PDB file of C-alpha atoms in Angstrom:
ATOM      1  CA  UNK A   1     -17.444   7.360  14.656  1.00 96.00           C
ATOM      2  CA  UNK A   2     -13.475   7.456  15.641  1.00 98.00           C
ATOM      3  CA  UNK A   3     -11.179   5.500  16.780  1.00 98.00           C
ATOM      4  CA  UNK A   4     -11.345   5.959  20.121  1.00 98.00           C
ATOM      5  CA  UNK A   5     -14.830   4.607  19.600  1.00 98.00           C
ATOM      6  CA  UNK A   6     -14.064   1.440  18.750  1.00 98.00           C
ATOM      7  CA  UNK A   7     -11.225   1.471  21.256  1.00 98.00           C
ATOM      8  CA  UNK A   8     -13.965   1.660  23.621  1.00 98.00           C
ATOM      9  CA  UNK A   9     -16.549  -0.867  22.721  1.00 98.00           C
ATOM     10  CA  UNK A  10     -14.290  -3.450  21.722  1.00 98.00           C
ATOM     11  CA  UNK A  11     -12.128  -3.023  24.421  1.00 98.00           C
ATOM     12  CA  UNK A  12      -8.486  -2.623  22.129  1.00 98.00           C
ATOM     13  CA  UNK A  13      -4.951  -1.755  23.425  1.00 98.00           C
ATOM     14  CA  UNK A  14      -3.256   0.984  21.893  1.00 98.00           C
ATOM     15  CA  UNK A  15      -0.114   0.182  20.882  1.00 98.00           C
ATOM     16  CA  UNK A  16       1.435   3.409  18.654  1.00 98.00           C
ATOM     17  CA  UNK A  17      -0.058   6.675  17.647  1.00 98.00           C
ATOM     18  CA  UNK A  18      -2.538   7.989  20.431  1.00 98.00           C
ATOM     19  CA  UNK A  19      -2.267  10.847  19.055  1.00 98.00           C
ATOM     20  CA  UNK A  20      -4.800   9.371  16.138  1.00 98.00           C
ATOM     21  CA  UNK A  21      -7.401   8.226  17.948  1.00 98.00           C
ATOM     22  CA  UNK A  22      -9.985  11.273  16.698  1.00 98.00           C
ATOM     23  CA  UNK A  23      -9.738  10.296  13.146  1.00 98.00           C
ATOM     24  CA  UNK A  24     -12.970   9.369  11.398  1.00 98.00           C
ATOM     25  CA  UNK A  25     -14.166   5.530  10.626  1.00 98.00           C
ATOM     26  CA  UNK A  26     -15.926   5.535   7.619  1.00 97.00           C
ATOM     27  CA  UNK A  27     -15.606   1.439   6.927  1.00 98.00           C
ATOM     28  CA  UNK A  28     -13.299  -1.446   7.186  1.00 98.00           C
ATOM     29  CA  UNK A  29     -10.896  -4.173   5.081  1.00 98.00           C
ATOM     30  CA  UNK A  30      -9.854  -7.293   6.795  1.00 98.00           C
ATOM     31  CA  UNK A  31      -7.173  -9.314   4.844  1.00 98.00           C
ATOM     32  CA  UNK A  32      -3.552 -10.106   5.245  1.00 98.00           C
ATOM     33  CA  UNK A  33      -2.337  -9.346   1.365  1.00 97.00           C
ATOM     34  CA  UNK A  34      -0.953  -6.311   1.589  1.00 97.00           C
ATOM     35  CA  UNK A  35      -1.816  -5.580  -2.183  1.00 96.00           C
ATOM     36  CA  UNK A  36      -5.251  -6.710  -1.271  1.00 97.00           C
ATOM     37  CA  UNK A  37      -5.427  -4.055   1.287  1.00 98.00           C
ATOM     38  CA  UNK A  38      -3.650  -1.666  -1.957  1.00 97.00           C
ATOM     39  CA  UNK A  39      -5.950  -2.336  -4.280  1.00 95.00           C
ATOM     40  CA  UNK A  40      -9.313  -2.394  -2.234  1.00 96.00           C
ATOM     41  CA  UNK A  41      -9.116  -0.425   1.220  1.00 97.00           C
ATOM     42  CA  UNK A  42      -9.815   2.884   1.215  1.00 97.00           C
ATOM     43  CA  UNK A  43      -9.438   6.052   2.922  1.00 97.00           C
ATOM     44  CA  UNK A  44     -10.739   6.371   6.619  1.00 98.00           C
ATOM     45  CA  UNK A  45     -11.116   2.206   6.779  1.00 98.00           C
ATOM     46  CA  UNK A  46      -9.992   0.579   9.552  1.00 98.00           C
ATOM     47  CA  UNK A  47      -7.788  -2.490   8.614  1.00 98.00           C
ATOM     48  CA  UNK A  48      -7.710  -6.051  10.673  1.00 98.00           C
ATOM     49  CA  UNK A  49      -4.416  -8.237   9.858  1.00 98.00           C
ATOM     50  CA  UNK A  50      -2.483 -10.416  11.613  1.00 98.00           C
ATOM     51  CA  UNK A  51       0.851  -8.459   9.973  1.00 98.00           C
ATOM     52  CA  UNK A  52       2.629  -6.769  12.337  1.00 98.00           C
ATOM     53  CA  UNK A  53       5.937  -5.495  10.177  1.00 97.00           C
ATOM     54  CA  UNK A  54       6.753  -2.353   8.838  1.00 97.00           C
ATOM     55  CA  UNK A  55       5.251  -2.342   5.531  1.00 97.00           C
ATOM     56  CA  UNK A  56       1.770  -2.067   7.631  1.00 98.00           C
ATOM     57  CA  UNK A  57       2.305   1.281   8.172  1.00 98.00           C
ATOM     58  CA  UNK A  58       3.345   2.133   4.684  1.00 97.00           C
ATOM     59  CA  UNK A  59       0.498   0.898   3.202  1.00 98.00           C
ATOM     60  CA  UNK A  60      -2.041   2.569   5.673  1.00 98.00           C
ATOM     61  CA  UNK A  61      -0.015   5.821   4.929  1.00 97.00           C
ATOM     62  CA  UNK A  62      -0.541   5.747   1.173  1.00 97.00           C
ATOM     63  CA  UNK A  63      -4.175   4.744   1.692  1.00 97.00           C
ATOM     64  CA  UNK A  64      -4.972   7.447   4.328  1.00 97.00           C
ATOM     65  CA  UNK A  65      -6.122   4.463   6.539  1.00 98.00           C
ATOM     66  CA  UNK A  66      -7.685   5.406  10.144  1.00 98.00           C
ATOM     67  CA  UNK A  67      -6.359   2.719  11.917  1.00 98.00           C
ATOM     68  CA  UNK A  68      -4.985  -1.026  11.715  1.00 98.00           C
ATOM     69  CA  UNK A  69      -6.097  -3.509  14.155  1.00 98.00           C
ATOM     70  CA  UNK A  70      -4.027  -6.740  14.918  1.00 98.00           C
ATOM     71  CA  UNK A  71      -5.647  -9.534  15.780  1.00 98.00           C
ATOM     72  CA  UNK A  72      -4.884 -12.420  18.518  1.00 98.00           C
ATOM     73  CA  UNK A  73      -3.227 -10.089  20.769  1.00 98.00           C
ATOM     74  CA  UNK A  74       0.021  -9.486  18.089  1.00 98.00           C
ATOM     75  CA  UNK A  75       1.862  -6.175  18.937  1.00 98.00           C
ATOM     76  CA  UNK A  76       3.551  -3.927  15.663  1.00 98.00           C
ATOM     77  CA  UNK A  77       7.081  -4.258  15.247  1.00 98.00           C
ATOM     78  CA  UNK A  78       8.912  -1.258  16.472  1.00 98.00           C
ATOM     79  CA  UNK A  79       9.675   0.563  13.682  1.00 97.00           C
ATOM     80  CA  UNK A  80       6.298   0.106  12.317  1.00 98.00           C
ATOM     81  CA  UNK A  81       5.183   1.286  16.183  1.00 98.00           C
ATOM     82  CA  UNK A  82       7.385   3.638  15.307  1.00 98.00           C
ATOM     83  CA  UNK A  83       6.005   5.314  11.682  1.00 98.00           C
ATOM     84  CA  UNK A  84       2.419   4.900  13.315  1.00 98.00           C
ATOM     85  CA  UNK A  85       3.272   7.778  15.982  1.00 98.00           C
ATOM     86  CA  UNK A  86       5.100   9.772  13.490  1.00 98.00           C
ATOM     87  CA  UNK A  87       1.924   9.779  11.065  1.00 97.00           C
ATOM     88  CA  UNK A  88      -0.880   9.631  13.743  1.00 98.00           C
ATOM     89  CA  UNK A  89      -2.503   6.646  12.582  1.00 98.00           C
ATOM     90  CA  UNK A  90      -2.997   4.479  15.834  1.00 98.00           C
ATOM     91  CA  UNK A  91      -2.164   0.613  15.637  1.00 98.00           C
ATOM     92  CA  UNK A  92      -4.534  -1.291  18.252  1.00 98.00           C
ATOM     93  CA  UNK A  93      -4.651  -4.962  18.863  1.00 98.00           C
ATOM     94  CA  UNK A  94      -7.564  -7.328  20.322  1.00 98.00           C
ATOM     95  CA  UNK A  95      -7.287 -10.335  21.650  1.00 98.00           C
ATOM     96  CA  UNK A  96      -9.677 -11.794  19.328  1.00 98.00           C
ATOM     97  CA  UNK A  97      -9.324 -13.511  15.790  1.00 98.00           C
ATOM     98  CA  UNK A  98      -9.907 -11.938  12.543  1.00 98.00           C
ATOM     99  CA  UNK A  99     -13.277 -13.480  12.007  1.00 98.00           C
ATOM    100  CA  UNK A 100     -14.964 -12.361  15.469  1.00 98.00           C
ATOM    101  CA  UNK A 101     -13.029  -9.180  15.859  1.00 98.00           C
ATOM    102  CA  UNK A 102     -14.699  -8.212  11.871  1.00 98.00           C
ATOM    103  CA  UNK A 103     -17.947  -9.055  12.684  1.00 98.00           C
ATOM    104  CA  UNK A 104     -17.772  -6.701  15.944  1.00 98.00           C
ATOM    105  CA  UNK A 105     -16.506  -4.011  14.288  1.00 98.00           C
ATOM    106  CA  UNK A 106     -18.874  -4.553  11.124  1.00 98.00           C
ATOM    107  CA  UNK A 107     -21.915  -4.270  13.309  1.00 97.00           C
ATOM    108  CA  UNK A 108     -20.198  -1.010  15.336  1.00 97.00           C
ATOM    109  CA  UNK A 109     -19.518   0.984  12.164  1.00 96.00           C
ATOM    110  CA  UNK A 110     -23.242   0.185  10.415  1.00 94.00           C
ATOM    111  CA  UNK A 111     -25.225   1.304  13.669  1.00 92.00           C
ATOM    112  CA  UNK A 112     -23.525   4.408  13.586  1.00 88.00           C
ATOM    113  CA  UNK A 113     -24.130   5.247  10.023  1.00 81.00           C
TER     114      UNK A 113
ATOM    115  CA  UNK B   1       8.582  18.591 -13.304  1.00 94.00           C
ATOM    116  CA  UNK B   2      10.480  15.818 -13.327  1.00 97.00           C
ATOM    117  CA  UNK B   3      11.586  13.653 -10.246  1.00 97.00           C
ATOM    118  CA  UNK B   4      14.096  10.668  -9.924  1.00 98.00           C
ATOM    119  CA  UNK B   5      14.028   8.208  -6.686  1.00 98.00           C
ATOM    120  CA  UNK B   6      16.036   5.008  -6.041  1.00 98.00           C
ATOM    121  CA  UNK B   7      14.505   2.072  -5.238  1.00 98.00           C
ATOM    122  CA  UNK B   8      16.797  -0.331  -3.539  1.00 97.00           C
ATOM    123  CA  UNK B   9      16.482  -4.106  -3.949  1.00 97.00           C
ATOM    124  CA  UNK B  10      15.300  -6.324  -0.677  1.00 96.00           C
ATOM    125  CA  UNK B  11      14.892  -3.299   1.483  1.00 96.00           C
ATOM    126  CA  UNK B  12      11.213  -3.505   2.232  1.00 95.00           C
ATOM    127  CA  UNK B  13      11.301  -1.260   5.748  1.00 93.00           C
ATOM    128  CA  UNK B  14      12.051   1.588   2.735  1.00 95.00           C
ATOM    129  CA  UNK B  15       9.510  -0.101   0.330  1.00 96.00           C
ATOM    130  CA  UNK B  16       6.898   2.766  -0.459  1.00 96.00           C
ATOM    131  CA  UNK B  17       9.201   5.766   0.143  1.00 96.00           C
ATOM    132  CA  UNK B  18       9.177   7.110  -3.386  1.00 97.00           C
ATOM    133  CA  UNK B  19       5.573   6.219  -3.770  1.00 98.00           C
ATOM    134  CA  UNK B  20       5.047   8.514  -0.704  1.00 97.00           C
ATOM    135  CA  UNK B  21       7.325  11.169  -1.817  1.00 97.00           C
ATOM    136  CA  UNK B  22       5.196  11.385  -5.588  1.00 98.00           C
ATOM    137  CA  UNK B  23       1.781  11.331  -3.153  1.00 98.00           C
ATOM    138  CA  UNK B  24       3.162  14.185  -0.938  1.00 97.00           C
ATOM    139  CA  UNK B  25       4.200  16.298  -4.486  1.00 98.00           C
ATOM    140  CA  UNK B  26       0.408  15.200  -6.313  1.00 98.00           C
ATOM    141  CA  UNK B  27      -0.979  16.153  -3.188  1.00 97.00           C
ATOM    142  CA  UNK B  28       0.923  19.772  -3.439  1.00 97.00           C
ATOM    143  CA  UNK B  29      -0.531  20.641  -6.745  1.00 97.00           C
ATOM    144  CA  UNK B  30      -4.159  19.857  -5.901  1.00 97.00           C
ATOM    145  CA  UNK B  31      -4.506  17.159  -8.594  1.00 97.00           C
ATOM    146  CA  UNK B  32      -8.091  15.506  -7.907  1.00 97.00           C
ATOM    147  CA  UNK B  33      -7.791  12.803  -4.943  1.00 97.00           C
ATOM    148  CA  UNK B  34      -9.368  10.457  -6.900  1.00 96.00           C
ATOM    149  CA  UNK B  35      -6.491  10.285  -9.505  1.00 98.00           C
ATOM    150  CA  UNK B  36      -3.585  10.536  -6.771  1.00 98.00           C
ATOM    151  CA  UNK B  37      -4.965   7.295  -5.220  1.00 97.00           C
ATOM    152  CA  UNK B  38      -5.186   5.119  -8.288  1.00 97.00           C
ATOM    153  CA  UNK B  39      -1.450   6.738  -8.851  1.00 98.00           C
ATOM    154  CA  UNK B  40      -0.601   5.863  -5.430  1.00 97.00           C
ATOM    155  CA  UNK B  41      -1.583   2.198  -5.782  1.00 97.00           C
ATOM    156  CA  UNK B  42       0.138   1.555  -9.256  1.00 98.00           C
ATOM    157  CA  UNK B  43       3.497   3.174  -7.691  1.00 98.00           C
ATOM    158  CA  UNK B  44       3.368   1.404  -4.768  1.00 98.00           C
ATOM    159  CA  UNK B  45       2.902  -2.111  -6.726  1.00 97.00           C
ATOM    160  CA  UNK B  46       5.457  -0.682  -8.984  1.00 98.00           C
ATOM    161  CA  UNK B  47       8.015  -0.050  -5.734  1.00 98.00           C
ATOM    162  CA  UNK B  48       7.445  -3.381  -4.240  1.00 97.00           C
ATOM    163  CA  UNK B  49       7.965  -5.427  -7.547  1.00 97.00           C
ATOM    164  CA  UNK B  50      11.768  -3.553  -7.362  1.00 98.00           C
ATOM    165  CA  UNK B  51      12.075  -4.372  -3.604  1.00 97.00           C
ATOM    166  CA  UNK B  52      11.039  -7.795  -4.123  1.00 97.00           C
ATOM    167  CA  UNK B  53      12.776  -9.043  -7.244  1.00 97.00           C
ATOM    168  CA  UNK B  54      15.418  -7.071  -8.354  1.00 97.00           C
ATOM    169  CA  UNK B  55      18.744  -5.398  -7.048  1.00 97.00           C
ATOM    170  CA  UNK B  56      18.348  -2.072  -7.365  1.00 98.00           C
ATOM    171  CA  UNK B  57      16.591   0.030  -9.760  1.00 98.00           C
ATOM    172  CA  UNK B  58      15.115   4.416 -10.515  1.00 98.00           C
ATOM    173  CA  UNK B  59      11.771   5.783 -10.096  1.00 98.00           C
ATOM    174  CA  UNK B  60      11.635   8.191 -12.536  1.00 98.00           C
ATOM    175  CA  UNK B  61       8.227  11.038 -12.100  1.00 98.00           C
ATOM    176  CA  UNK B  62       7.448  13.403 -14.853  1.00 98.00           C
ATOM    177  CA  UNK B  63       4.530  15.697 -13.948  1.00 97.00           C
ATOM    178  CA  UNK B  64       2.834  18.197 -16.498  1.00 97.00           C
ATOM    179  CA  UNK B  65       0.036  19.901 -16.652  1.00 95.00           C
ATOM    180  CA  UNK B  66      -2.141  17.560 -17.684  1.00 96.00           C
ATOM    181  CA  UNK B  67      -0.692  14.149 -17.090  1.00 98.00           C
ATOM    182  CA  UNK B  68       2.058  12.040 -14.855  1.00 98.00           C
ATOM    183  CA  UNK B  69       4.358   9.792 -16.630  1.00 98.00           C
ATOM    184  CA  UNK B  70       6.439   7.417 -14.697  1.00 98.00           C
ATOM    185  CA  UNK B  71       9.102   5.367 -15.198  1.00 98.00           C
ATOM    186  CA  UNK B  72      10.070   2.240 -12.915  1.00 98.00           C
ATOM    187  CA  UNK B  73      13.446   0.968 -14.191  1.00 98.00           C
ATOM    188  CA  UNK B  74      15.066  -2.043 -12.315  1.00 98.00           C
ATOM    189  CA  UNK B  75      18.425  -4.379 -12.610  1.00 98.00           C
ATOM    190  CA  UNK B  76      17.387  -7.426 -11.942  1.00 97.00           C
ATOM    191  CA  UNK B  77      16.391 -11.110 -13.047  1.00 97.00           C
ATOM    192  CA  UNK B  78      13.507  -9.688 -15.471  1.00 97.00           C
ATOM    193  CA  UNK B  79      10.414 -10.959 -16.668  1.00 97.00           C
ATOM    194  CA  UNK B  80      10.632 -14.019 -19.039  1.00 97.00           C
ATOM    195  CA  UNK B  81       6.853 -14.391 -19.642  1.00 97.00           C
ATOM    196  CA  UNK B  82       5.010 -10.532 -19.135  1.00 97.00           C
ATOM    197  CA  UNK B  83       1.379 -12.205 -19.817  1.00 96.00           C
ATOM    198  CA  UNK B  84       1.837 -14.923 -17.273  1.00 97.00           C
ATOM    199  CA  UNK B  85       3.063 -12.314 -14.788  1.00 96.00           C
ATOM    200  CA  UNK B  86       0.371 -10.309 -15.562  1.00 96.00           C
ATOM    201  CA  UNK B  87      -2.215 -13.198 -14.486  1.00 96.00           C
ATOM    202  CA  UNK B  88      -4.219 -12.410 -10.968  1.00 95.00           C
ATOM    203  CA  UNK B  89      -2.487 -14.776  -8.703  1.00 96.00           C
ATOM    204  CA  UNK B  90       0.846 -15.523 -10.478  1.00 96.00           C
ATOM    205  CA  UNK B  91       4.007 -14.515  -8.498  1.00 96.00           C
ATOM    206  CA  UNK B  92       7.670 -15.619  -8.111  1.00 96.00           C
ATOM    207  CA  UNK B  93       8.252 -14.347  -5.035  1.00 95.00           C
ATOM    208  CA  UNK B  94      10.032 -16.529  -2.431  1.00 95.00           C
ATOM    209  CA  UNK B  95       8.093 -17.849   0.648  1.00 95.00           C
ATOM    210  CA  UNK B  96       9.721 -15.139   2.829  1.00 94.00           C
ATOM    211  CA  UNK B  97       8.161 -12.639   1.066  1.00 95.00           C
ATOM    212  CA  UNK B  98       4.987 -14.282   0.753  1.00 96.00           C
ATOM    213  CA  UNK B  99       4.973 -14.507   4.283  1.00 95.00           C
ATOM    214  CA  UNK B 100       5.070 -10.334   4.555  1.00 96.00           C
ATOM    215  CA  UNK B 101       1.853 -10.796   2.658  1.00 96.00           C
ATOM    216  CA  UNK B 102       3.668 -10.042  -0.565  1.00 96.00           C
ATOM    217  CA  UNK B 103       3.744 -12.112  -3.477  1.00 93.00           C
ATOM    218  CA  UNK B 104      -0.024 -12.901  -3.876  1.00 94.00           C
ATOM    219  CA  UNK B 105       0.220 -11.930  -7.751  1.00 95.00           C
ATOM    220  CA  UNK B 106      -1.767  -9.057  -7.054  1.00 95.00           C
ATOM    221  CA  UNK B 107       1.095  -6.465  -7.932  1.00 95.00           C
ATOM    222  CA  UNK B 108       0.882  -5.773 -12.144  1.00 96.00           C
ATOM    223  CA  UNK B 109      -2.921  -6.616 -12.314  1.00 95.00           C
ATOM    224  CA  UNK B 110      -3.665  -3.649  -9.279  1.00 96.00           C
ATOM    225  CA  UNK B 111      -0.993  -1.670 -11.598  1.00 97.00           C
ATOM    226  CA  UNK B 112      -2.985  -2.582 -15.035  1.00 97.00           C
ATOM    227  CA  UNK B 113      -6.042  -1.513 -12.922  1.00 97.00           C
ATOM    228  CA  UNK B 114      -5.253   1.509 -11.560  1.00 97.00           C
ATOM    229  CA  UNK B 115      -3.397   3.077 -14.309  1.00 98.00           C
ATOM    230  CA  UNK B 116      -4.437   4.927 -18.090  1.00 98.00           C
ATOM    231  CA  UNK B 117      -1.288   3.929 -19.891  1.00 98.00           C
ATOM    232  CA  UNK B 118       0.514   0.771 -18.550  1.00 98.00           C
ATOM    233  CA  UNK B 119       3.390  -0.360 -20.416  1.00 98.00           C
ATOM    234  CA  UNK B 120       6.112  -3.308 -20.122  1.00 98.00           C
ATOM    235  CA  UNK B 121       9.384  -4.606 -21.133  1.00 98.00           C
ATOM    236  CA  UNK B 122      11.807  -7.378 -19.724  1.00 98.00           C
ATOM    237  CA  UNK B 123      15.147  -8.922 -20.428  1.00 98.00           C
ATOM    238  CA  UNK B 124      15.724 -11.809 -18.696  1.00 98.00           C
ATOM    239  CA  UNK B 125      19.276 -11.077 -16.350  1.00 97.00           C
ATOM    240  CA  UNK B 126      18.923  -7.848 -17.073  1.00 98.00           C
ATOM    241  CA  UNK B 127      16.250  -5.827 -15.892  1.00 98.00           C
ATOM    242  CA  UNK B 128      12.222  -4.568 -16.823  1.00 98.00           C
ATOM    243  CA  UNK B 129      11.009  -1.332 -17.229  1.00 98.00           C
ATOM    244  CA  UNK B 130       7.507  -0.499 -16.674  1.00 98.00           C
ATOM    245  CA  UNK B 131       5.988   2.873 -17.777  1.00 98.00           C
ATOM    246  CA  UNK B 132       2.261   4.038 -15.902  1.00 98.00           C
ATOM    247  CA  UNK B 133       0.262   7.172 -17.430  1.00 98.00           C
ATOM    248  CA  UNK B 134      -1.878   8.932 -15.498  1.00 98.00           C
ATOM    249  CA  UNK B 135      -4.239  11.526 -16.964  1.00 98.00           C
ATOM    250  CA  UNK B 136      -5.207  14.285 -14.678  1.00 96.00           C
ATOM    251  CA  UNK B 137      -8.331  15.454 -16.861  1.00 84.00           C
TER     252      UNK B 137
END
């Protein structure tokens, strides 16, 4: 499963790095700590938070995320819009809240395991 | 191999720069992914701690052969109580931080957990230095 997958079902906007929307989906890690996300994401997870700043982007850097997902229709700030087309790692948001949009995305990623 | 970085107080759109820079140099010598993630993690805490308490401080990296050493040095208020600050869930950090989704008191326990060697000194209105081992083997 990749990105553009879950692009797809769930029916996201892209909003920075198209040019990562082939990378693998192995899981996902929904929480707005961002040492949370540190300490317990890991690589190829797709990450739902309702931050939209810059530090995003550094954390799904270091953690080799595949993409963060904002929830209730939030947009990135622009230099974290910014970092996220330099590194390829597409932000997307949904319309939805955190608890509706995980549950979606929880079911997506099991079927295709 | 040794590597220095500054870390610059209350700058968080540069917070994880130096972490990324070590990641980027691990990442060069092959050292097993496994160990340059729980390095990543405990240098990124590390980072953010400087960014988000004191002025200014130096990352410093020392790489051998079989281990990294690093050495976070920071000017800033310090740490009056290190065992209450290493407690899940205690922080100091203002509101505006908190509202980043920093300052959860996550930061030294993810360190403690994700590094061999962790060690700690403060001096309060002057600064804390925090030393993380890594063994490669």
């Amino acid at each position: 499963m990749i990105v553009q997958d879950i692009v797809e079902k769930l029916g996201l906007k892209v909003c920075s790095g198209a040019n990562g929307l082939n990378r693998e989906i192995e899981g996902g890690y929904t929480s707005d700590l961002l040492s949370d996300v540190m300490g317990n994401a890991d690589e190829n997870h797709v990450w739902v938070t309702l931050q939209t700043h810059k530090n995003i982007m550094a954390i799904a850097s270091l953690k080799e995320l595949a993409a963060i997902v904002l929830v209730k229709g939030y947009e990135p700030e622009a230099d974290a819009a910014e970092q996220s087309n330099e590194e390829g790692i597409p932000i997307l948001s949904s319309e939805e809240e955190a608890f509706e949009l995980t549950g979606k995305l929880y079911e997506i990623i099991n079927q295709a395991k | 191999m040794e590597f220095k970085f500054e870390i610059e107080g209350g700058n968080f759109s540069k917070a994880g720069s130096a972490s990324s820079e070590v990641k980027k140099i691990l990442k060069q010598l092959n050292v097993n992914p496994k160990i340059i993630k729980r390095t990543v993690v405990s240098l990124y805490e590390a980072e953010v701690n400087v960014v988000a308490h004191a002025f200014e401080g130096n990352m410093n990296v020392d790489i051998d052969t079989d281990k990294i050493v690093v050495k976070i040095e920071d000017r800033g208020p310090g740490i009056p109580d290190i065992d209450q600050a290493m407690q899940e869930g205690y922080s100091t950090a203002t509101p505006q931080v908190r509202e980043m989704g920093f300052g959860a008191g996550m930061g030294l326990p993810n360190i403690k957990r994700n590094s061999d060697k962790m060690n700690i000194t403060s001096k309060v209105d002057v600064g804390t230095e925090l030393e993380i081992i890594n063994y490669f083997g």
